Tab-separated table of C-alpha atoms in Angstrom:
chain	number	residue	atom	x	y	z
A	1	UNK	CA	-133.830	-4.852	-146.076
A	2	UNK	CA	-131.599	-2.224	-147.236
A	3	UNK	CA	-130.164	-1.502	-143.751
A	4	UNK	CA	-129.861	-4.979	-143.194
A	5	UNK	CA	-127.251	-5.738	-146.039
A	6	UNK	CA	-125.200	-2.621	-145.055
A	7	UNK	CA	-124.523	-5.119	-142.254
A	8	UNK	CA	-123.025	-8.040	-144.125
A	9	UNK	CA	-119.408	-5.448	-144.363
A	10	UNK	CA	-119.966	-5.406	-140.492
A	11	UNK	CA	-120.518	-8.878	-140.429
A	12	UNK	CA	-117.320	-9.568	-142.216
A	13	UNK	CA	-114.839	-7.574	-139.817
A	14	UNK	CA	-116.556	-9.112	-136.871
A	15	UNK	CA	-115.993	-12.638	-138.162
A	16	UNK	CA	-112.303	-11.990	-138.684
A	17	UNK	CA	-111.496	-10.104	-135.401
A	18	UNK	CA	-113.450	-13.187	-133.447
A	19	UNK	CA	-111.282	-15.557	-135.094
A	20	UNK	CA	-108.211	-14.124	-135.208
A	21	UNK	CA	-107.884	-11.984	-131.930
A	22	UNK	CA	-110.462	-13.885	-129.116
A	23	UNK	CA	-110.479	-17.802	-130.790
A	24	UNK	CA	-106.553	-17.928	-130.370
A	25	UNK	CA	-107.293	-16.581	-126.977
A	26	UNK	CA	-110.174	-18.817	-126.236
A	27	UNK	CA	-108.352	-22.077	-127.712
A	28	UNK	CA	-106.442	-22.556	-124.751
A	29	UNK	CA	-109.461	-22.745	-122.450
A	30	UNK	CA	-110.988	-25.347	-125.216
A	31	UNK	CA	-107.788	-27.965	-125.621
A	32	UNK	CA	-107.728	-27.747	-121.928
A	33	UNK	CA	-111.288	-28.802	-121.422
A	34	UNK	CA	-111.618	-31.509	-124.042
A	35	UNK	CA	-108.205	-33.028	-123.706
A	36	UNK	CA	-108.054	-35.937	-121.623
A	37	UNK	CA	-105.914	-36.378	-118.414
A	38	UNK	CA	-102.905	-38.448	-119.205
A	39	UNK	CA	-103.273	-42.416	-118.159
A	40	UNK	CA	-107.214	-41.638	-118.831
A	41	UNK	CA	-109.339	-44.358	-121.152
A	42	UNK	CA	-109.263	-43.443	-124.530
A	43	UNK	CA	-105.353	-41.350	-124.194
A	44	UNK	CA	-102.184	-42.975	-125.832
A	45	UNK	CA	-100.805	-45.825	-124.039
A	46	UNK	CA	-97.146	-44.937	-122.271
A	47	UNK	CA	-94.477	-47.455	-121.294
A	48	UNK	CA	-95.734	-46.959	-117.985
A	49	UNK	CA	-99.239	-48.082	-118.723
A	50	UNK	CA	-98.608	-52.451	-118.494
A	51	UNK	CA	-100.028	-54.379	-121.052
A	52	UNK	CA	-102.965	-57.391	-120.594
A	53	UNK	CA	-102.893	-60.850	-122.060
A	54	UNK	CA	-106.165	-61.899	-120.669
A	55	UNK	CA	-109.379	-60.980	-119.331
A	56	UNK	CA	-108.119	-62.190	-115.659
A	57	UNK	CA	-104.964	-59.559	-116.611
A	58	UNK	CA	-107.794	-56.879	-117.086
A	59	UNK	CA	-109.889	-57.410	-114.411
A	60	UNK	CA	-106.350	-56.939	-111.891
A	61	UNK	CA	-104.997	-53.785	-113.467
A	62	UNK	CA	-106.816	-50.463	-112.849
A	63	UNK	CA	-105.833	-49.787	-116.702
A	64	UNK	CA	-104.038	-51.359	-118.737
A	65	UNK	CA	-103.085	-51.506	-122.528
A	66	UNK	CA	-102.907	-54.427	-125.676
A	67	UNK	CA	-100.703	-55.246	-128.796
A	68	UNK	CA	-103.182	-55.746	-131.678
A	69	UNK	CA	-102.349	-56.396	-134.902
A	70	UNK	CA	-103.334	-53.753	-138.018
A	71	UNK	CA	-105.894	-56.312	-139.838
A	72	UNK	CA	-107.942	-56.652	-136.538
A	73	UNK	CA	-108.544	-52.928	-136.749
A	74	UNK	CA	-109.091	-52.400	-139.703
A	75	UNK	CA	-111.751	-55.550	-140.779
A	76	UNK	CA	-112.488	-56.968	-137.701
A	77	UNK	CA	-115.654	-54.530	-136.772
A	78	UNK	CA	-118.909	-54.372	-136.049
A	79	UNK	CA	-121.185	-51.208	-136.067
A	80	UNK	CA	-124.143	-50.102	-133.534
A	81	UNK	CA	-125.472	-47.402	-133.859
A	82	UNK	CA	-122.695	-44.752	-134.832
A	83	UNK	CA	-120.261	-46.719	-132.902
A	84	UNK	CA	-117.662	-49.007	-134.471
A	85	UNK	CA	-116.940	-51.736	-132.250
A	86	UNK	CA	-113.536	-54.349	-132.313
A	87	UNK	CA	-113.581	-58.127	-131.916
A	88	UNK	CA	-109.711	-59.208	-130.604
A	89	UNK	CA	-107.982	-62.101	-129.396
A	90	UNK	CA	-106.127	-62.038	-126.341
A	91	UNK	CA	-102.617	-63.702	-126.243
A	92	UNK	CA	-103.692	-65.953	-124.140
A	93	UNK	CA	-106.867	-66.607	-126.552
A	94	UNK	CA	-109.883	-65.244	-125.134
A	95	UNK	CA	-111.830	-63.272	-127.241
A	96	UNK	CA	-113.485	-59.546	-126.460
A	97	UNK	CA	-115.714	-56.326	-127.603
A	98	UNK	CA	-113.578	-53.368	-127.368
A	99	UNK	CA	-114.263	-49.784	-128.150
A	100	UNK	CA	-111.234	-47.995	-129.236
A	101	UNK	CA	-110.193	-44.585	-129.862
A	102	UNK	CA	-108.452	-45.024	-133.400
A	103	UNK	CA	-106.188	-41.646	-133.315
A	104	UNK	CA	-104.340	-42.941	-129.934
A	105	UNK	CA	-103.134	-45.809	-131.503
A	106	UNK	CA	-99.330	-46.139	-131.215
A	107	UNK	CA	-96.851	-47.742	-133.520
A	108	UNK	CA	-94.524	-50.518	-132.232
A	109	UNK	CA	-91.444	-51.440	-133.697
A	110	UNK	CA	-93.187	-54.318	-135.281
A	111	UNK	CA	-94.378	-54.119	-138.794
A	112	UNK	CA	-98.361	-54.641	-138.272
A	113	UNK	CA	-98.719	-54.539	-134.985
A	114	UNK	CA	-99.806	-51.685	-132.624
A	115	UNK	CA	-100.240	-50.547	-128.935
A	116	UNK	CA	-103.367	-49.543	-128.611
A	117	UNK	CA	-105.000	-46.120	-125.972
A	118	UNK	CA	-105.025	-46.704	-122.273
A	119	UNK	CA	-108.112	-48.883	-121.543
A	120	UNK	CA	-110.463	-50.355	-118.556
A	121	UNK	CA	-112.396	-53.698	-118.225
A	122	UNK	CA	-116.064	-52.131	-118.324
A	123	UNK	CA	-118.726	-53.940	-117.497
A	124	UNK	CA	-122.245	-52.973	-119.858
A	125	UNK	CA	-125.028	-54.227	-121.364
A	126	UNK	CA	-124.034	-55.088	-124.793
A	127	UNK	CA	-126.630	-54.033	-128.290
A	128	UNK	CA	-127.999	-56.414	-130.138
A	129	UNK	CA	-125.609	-56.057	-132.772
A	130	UNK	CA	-122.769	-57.416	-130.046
A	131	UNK	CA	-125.515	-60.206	-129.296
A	132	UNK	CA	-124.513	-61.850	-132.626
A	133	UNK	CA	-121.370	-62.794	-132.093
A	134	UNK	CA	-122.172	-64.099	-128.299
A	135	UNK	CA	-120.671	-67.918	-128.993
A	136	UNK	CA	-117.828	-66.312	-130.468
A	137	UNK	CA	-116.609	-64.116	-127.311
A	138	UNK	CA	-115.452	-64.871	-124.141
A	139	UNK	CA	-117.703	-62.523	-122.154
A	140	UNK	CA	-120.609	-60.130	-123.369
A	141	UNK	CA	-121.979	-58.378	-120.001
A	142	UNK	CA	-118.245	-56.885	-120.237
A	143	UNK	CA	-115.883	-54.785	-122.642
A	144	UNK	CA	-112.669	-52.960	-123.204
A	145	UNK	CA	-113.163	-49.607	-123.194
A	146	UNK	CA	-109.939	-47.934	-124.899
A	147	UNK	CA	-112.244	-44.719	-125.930
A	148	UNK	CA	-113.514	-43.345	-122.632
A	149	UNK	CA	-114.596	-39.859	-123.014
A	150	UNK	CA	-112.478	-38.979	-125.896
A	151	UNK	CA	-113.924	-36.002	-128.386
A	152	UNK	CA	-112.121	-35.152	-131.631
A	153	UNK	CA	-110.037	-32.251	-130.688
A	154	UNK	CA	-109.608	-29.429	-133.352
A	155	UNK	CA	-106.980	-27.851	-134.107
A	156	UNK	CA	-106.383	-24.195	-133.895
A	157	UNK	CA	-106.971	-22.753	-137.016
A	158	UNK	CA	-110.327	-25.209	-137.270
A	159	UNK	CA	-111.452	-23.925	-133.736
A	160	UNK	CA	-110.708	-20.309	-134.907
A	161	UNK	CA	-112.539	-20.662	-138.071
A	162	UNK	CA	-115.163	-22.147	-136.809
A	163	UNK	CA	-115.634	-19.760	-133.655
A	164	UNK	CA	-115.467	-16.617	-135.846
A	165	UNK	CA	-118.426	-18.138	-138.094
A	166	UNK	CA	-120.430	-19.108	-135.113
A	167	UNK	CA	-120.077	-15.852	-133.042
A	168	UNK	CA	-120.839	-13.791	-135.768
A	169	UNK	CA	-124.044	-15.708	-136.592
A	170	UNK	CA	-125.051	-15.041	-133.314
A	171	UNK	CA	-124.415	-11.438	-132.611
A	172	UNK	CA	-125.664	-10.901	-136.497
A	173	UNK	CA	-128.806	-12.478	-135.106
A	174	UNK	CA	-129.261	-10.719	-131.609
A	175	UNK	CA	-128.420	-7.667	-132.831
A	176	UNK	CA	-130.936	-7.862	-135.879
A	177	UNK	CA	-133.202	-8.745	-132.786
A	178	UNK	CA	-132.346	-5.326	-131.235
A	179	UNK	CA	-132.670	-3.164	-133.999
A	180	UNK	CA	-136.005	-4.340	-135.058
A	181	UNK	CA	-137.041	-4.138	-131.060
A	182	UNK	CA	-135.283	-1.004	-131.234
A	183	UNK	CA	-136.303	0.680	-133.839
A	184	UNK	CA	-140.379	-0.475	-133.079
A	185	UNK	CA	-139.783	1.360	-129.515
A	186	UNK	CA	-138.579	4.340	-131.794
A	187	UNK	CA	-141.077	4.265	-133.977
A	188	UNK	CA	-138.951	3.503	-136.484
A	189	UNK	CA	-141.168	1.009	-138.231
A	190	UNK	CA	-143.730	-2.056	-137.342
A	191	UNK	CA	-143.121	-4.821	-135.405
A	192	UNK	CA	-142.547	-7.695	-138.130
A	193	UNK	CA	-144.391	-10.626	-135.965
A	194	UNK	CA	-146.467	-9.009	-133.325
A	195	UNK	CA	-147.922	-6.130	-135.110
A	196	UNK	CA	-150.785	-5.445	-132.800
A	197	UNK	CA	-147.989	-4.134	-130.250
A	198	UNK	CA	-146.987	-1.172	-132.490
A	199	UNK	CA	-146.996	1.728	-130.733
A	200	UNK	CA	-148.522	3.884	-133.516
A	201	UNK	CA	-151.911	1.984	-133.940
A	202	UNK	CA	-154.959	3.987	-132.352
A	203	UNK	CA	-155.206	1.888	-128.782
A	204	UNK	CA	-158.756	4.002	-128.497
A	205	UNK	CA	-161.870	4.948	-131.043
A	206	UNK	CA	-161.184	8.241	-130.275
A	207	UNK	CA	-157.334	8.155	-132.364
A	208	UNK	CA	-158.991	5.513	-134.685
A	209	UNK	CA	-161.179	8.250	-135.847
A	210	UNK	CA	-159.620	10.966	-135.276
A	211	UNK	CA	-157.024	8.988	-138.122
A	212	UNK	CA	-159.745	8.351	-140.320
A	213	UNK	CA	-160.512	11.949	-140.584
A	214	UNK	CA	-157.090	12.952	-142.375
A	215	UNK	CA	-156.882	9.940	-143.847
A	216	UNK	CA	-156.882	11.539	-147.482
A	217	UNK	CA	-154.130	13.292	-146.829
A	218	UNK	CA	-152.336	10.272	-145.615
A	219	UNK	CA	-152.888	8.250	-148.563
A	220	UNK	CA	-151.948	11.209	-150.811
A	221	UNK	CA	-148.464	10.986	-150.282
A	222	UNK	CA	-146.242	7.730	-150.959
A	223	UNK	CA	-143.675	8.182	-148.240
A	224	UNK	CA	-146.673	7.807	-146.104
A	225	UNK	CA	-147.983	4.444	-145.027
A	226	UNK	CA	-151.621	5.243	-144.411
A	227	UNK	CA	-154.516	4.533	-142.004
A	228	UNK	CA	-154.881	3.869	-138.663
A	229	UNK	CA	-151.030	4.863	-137.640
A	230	UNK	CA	-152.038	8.405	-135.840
A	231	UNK	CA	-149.575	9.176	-137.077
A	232	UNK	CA	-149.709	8.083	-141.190
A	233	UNK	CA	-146.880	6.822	-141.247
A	234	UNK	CA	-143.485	5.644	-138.872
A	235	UNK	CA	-140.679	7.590	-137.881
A	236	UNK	CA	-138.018	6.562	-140.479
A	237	UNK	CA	-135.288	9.384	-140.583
A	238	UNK	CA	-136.663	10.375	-143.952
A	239	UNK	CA	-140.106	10.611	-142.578
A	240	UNK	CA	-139.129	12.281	-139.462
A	241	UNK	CA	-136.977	15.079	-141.384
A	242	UNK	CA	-140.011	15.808	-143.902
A	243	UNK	CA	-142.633	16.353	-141.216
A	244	UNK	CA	-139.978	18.595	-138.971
A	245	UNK	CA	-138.144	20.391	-141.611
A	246	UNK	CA	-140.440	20.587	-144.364
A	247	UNK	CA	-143.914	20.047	-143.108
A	248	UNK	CA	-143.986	21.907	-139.785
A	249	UNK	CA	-140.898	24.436	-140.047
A	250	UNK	CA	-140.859	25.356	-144.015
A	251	UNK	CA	-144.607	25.375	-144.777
A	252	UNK	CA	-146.085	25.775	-140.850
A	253	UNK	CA	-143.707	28.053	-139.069
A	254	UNK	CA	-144.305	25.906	-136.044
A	255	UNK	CA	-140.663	25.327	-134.605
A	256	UNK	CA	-141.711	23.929	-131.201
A	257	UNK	CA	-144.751	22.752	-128.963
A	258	UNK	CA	-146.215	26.160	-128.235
A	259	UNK	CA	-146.085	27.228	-131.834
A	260	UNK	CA	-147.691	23.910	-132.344
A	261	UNK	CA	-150.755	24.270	-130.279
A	262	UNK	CA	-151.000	27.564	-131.277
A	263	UNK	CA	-151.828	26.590	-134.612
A	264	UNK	CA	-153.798	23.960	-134.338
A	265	UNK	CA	-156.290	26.072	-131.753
A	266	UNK	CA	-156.187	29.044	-134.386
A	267	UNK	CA	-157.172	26.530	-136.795
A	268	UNK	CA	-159.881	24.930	-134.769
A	269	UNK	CA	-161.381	28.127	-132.719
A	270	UNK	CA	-162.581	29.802	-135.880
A	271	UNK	CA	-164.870	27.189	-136.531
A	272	UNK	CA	-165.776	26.190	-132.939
A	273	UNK	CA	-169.978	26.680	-132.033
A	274	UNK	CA	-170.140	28.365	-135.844
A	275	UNK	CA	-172.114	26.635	-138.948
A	276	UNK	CA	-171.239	29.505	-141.994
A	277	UNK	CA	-167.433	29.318	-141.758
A	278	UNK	CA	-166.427	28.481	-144.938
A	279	UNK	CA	-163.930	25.439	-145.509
A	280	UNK	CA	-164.338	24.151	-142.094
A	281	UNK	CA	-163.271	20.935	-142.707
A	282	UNK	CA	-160.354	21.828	-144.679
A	283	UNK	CA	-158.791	23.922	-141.798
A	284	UNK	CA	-160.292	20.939	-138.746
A	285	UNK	CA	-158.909	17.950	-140.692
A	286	UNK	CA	-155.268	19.853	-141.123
A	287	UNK	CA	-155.614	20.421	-137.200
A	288	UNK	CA	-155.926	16.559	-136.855
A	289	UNK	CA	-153.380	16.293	-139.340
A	290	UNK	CA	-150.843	18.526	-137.776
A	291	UNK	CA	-150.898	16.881	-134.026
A	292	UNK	CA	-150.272	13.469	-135.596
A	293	UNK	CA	-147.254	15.266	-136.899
A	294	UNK	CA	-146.078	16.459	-134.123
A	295	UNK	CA	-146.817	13.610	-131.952
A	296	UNK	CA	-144.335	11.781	-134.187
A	297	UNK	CA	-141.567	14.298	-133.724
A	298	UNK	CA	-142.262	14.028	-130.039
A	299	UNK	CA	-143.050	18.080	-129.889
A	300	UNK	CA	-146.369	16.535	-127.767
A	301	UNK	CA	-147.265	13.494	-125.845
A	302	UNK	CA	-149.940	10.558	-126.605
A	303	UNK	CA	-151.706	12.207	-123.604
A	304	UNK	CA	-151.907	15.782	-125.077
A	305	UNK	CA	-152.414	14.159	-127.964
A	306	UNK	CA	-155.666	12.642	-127.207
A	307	UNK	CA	-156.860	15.640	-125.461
A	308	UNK	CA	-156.478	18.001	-128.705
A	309	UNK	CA	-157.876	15.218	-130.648
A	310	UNK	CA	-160.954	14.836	-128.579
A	311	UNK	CA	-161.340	18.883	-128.911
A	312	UNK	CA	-161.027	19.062	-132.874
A	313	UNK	CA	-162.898	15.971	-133.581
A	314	UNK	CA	-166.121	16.863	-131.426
A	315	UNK	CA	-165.911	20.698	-133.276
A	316	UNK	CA	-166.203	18.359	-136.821
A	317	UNK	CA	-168.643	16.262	-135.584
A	318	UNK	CA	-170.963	19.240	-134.617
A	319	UNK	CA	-170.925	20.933	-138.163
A	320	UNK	CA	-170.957	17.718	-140.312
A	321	UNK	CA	-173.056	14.509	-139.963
A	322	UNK	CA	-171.099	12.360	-142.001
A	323	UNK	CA	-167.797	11.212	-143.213
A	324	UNK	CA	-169.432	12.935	-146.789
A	325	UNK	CA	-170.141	15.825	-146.047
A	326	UNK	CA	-166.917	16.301	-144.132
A	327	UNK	CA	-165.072	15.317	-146.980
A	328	UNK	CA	-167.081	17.422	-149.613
A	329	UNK	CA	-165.835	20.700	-147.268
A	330	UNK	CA	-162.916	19.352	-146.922
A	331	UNK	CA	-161.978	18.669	-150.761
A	332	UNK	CA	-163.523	22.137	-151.367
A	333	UNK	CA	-161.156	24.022	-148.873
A	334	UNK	CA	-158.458	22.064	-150.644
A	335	UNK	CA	-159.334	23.131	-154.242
A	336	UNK	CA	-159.529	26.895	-152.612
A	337	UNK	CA	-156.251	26.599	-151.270
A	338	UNK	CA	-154.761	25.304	-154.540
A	339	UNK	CA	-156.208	28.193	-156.495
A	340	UNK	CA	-154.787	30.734	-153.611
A	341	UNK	CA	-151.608	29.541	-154.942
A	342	UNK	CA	-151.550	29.899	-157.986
A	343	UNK	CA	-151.817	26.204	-158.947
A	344	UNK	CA	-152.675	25.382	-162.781
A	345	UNK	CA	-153.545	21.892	-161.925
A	346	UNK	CA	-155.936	22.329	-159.034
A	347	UNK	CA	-158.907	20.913	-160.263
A	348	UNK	CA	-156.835	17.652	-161.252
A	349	UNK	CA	-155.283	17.372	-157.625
A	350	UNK	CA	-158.768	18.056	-156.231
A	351	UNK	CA	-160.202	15.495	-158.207
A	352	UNK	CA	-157.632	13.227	-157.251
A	353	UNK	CA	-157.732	13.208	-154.015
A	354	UNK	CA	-161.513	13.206	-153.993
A	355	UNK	CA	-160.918	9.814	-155.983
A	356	UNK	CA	-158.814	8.728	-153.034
A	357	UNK	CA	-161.540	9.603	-150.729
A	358	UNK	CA	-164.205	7.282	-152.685
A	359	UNK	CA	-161.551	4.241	-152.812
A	360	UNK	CA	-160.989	4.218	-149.241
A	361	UNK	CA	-164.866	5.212	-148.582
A	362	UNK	CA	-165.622	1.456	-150.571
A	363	UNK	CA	-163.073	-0.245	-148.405
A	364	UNK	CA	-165.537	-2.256	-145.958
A	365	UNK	CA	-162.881	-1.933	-143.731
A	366	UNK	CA	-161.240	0.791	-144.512
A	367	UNK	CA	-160.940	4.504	-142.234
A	368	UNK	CA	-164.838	5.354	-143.256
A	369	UNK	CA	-166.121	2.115	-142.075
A	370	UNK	CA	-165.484	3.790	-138.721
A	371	UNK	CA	-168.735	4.846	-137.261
A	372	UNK	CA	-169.053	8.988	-137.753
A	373	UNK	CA	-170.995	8.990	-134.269
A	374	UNK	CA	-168.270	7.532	-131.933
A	375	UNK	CA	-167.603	8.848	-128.849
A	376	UNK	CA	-165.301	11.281	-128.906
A	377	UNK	CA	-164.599	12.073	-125.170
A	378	UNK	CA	-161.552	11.910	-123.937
A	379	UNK	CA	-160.171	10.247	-120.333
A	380	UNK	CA	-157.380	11.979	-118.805
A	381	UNK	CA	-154.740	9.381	-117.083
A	382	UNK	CA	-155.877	6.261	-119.085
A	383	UNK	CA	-155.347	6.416	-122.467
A	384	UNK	CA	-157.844	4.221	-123.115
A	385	UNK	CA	-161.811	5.584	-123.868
A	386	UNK	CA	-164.078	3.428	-126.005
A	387	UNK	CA	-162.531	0.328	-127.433
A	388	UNK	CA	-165.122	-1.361	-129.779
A	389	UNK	CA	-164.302	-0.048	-133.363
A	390	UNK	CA	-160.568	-0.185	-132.738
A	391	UNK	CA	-161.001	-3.657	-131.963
A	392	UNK	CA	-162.936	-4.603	-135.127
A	393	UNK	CA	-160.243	-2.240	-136.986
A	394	UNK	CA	-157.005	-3.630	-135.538
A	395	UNK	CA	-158.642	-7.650	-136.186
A	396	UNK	CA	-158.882	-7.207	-139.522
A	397	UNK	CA	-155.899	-4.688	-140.007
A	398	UNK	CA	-151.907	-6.140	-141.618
A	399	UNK	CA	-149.274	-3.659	-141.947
């Protein structure tokens, strides 16, 4: 939302260079299309176009014109529709429906009485509303048609005005379209309507678990949005500079893909076939932790992804047999580490993070609803695997 309003300034020089530098430009190519040709039905009368005084008069001349007098235009109507119909008198006293275009109306030197647009004897089937006055006119499967194919033409500054507001509304709107597609492709943040296609959901069991097990972390943090993104959260510049600057440079030293790997495998190997390593899950779930990271700074692919996922998530499933007793090491490794560092508080931030643990443990849907047994192997060239829990997750699942 905030990125969208920084728009509206944008918004506001577009609309003025469309209307003032292309609608001038584009005005021409308007008036030319909407004006009628000269002599056409619905056009201003010239001397050149002769004038009727009967029906037999109209049905002769290709077109022709009449002299009405004001009070016949202005009361003697009837309406169909959105359409204002005429009933005149002829001079030589044969009554008619026209249809006349009002603005081409031409003043004689009369007082009263006008020259009305160019016209032609049309025949038509008349509405109902016509029907009434059938003993009153002449003819009724015929009309004079003095509108033709006349639109109201605007003038420039309208047609500028009114191009500037609709072109901006448009490329406002298409290019709000592109940033959200944009920005979903970048992993910038969820799709707003079809959330199932973001690219950051697990699209195997494998990532689904392999999120659930640093899913305390995750929800320890409020810039992060949480289980089952593998990665915890999208790739919002904010985001993005925490986990590269802060995360993996400041407190990791890892500066690139090797130094990545690297560190997760010294994190993993130490535990690897071995049940008395102390902390295990502490150092395995930061391994999991860490390659989400990086697979959100791009330092690894969704392919090498999986694979170190599948090797760190069968070494915790072979010294834990449950999503407690994972978490129990794991909270204790964590309390360790505070008191390492000199933390005063570290029995407060264990205990709140174990909290966190228990709240999303209750969820029936939550990252420990994920069975702790699921198969773990990974499928090079598909990145697919099993599918069955991340189908059951991603149904009941709203970002």
């Amino acid at each position: 939302m905030y990125q969208t309003f920084l728009l509206i300034p944008f918004m506001i020089m577009l609309t003025l260079l469309l209307e003032f530098g292309l609608g001038p430009f584009l005005y021409t190519f308007y008036q030319k299309d909407v004006t009628l040709e000269e002599g056409a039905p619905g056009t201003e009368a010239g001397p050149e176009i002769p004038v009727a005084q009967s029906i037999s008069d109209m049905e002769d001349m290709e077109t022709f014109t009449l002299i009405i007098k004001g009070v016949v235009i202005n009361y003697d109507t009837v309406r169909s529709g959105d359409t204002i119909y005429h009933r005149i008198q002829l001079p030589s006293g044969e009554k008619v429906i026209a249809h006349i275009n009002r603005k081409a109306i031409v003043k004689t030197d009369e007082p009263g009485v006008y020259r009305m647009p160019a016209g032609v004897w049309r025949e038509w089937t008349p509405p109902e509303e016509i029907m009434v006055f059938e003993d009153y006119l002449a003819v009724t499967n015929y009309y004079v048609d003095m509108y033709g194919d006349y639109v109201p033409v605007l003038t420039e500054s309208d047609y500028t005005r009114s191009f500037g507001k609709a072109a901006s509304v448009w490329v406002y709107i298409i290019g709000l379209l592109l940033y959200r597609i944009i920005g979903v492709r970048r992993w910038r943040f969820a799709p707003a309507i079809f959330w199932k296609r973001d690219p950051l959901l697990p699209r195997n069991d494998l990532e689904c678990w392999c999120a659930s097990a640093f899913a305390i972390w995750v929800h320890s943090f409020t810039i992060l949005e949480g289980w089952p993104l593998v990665t915890g959260a999208h790739g919002s510049r904010k985001v993005r500079s925490s986990f590269q600057n802060v995360v993996l440079r400041e407190q990791w030293g890892i500066h690139n893909r090797q130094d990545g790997i690297a560190t997760v495998h010294e994190l993993t190997e130490k535990h690897a076939g071995r049940f008395d390593t102390a902390y295990a899950a502490w150092d395995l779930c930061r391994a999991v932790q860490l390659l989400g990271i990086m697979y959100l700074v791009k330092m690894i692919d969704r392919e090498e992804l999986d694979r170190e996922f599948s090797r760190t998530g069968k070494i915790l499933q072979q010294l834990f047999h449950s999503w407690d007793e994972m978490a129990d090491s794991y909270l204790e490794g964590y309390n360790a580490w505070l008191e390492r560092c000199g933390e005063q508080n570290a029995a407060q931030l264990t205990a709140r993070r174990k909290n966190i643990f228990e709240a999303l443990k209750s969820n029936p849907d939550g990252p420990y609803s994920v069975p702790w047994n699921t198969d773990l192997t990974w499928m090079p060239g598909t990145g697919r695997g099993e599918r069955q829990t991340v189908r059951r997750v991603l149904s009941r699942y709203r970002p």
